[in-house]
Amino acid sequence: MTIYDRFGVRSRINAAGLLTRLGGSLMPAEVLDAMRQAAASFVDLAELQAAASTVIARHTGAEAGLVTSGAAAGLTLGAAACLAGLDTGRMDRLPETDDLPNEIVMCRTHRTSYDHAIRAAGARIREVGFNDRATGAGVRDVEVWELEAAITPRVVAVAYMATPESQPPLAEVTAMAHRHRLPVLVDAAAQLPPAENLRRFIADGADLAVFSGGKAIRGPQGTGILCGRRDLVASAALQQLDMDVRPETWRPPDLYRRQETLRGIPHHGIGRGFKVGKEEIVGLLVALERFATLDHAAEQARQEALLLAIRNRLADSPHIRARLLPAAETGRDPLLELRVDETALGLSAFALSLGLQQGEPPVHLGERNAAQGVLIVNPVGLREGDAETIATRLRSALHGKHPGGTRTA
Ligand SMILES: *Cc1c(COP(=O)(O)O)cnc(C)c1O
């Protein structure tokens, strides 16, 4: 009996990718072991976060770093750092910013529902440009001059959503922003692998970048990384840490001290609700070190072999065409694309997917292109034996049985 059985919750096979709503990723044994050890002692959280900063700096090339309660929390803290800097009075006022410079400039094509996290700090997003390419009515994405034209004294930062296709190029945006002494905050939550991306956005001039700790890094699900400029990371940390301290005995790490710039000790800040435990900080650090030294090519070769095994078991299925997209083609993880002949099968890709999710054990495939009749097998979350189960369940779904399979299987 598993711990999930004990609480009446079903374990699921995840071939949909590393999704927060399915539990993020699975922590390697060495991460779990580190968390168990971390749970056995009291520590000063500020000292632990300052040590985390050194590790994050080493792996990202940034000046400093902070473990956050997820990349979204990192966006809120990063925005809070851009709004308040090391001004203790402003820290205490957030998220009320009406009479402060409070705008963050963003390309319309970079907006996602995650930028709620930026607004939560008190920032107003000043949206720039059109979405011509998505509407099909135009050919050009937002250009740097448009971002520059939006800069006024009310602007405190530029936010940038990183994807392999993001335009304008980050290096051009940061060069422009730095001419105006404005920081650039990059959402790189899901841009790993490739592992080189740990350094890429900072190298392109980002002043702050966020990564999810609970996706490809395989740290604790509720963690993330905020890395970047030392003063901004210090601001974020001071707005996140428990600040019930006595001035007589407060001895913060040098990274957060900066007495010369702090007019006083801030109270609990906007990030106080984004608590990160000592076990999670340690788990994230061990996971980050593992991720940074992992042989990703070997891992992708292993994943491709799993996908090929599934494809071979579906080769005689008349209603599905399975095609391997190797890592070399996707630029990150390999994928198996399943093109469903919905008419011949008498089921839509969505119905097939729902049936798999409702069977035993529940199986989740990627649904991003399901409206076009395509389901995706993403190997990153597969455990030993999962590939065989997926192939078996798909075969029974395609050969006339209910896609849920048999409950006793
Ligand atoms: C997953 C994701 C986030 C949120 O990350 P968490 O670590 O779950 O908080 C933010 N932005 C993008 C683009 C993401 O994919």
Coordinates of C-alpha atoms in Angstrom, one line a residue, residues 42 80 180 197 283 290 330 341 353 399:
F42 CA 17.6 23.9 13.1
A80 CA 8.8 43.4 -5.9
H180 CA 17.7 53.5 -19.5
N197 CA 19.9 27.6 -20.4
G283 CA 16.6 19.6 -1.8
R290 CA 22.7 17.0 -10.0
T330 CA 12.7 19.2 -30.6
D341 CA -7.3 8.7 -37.3
S353 CA -7.1 10.8 -23.9
H399 CA -8.2 -2.4 -30.9

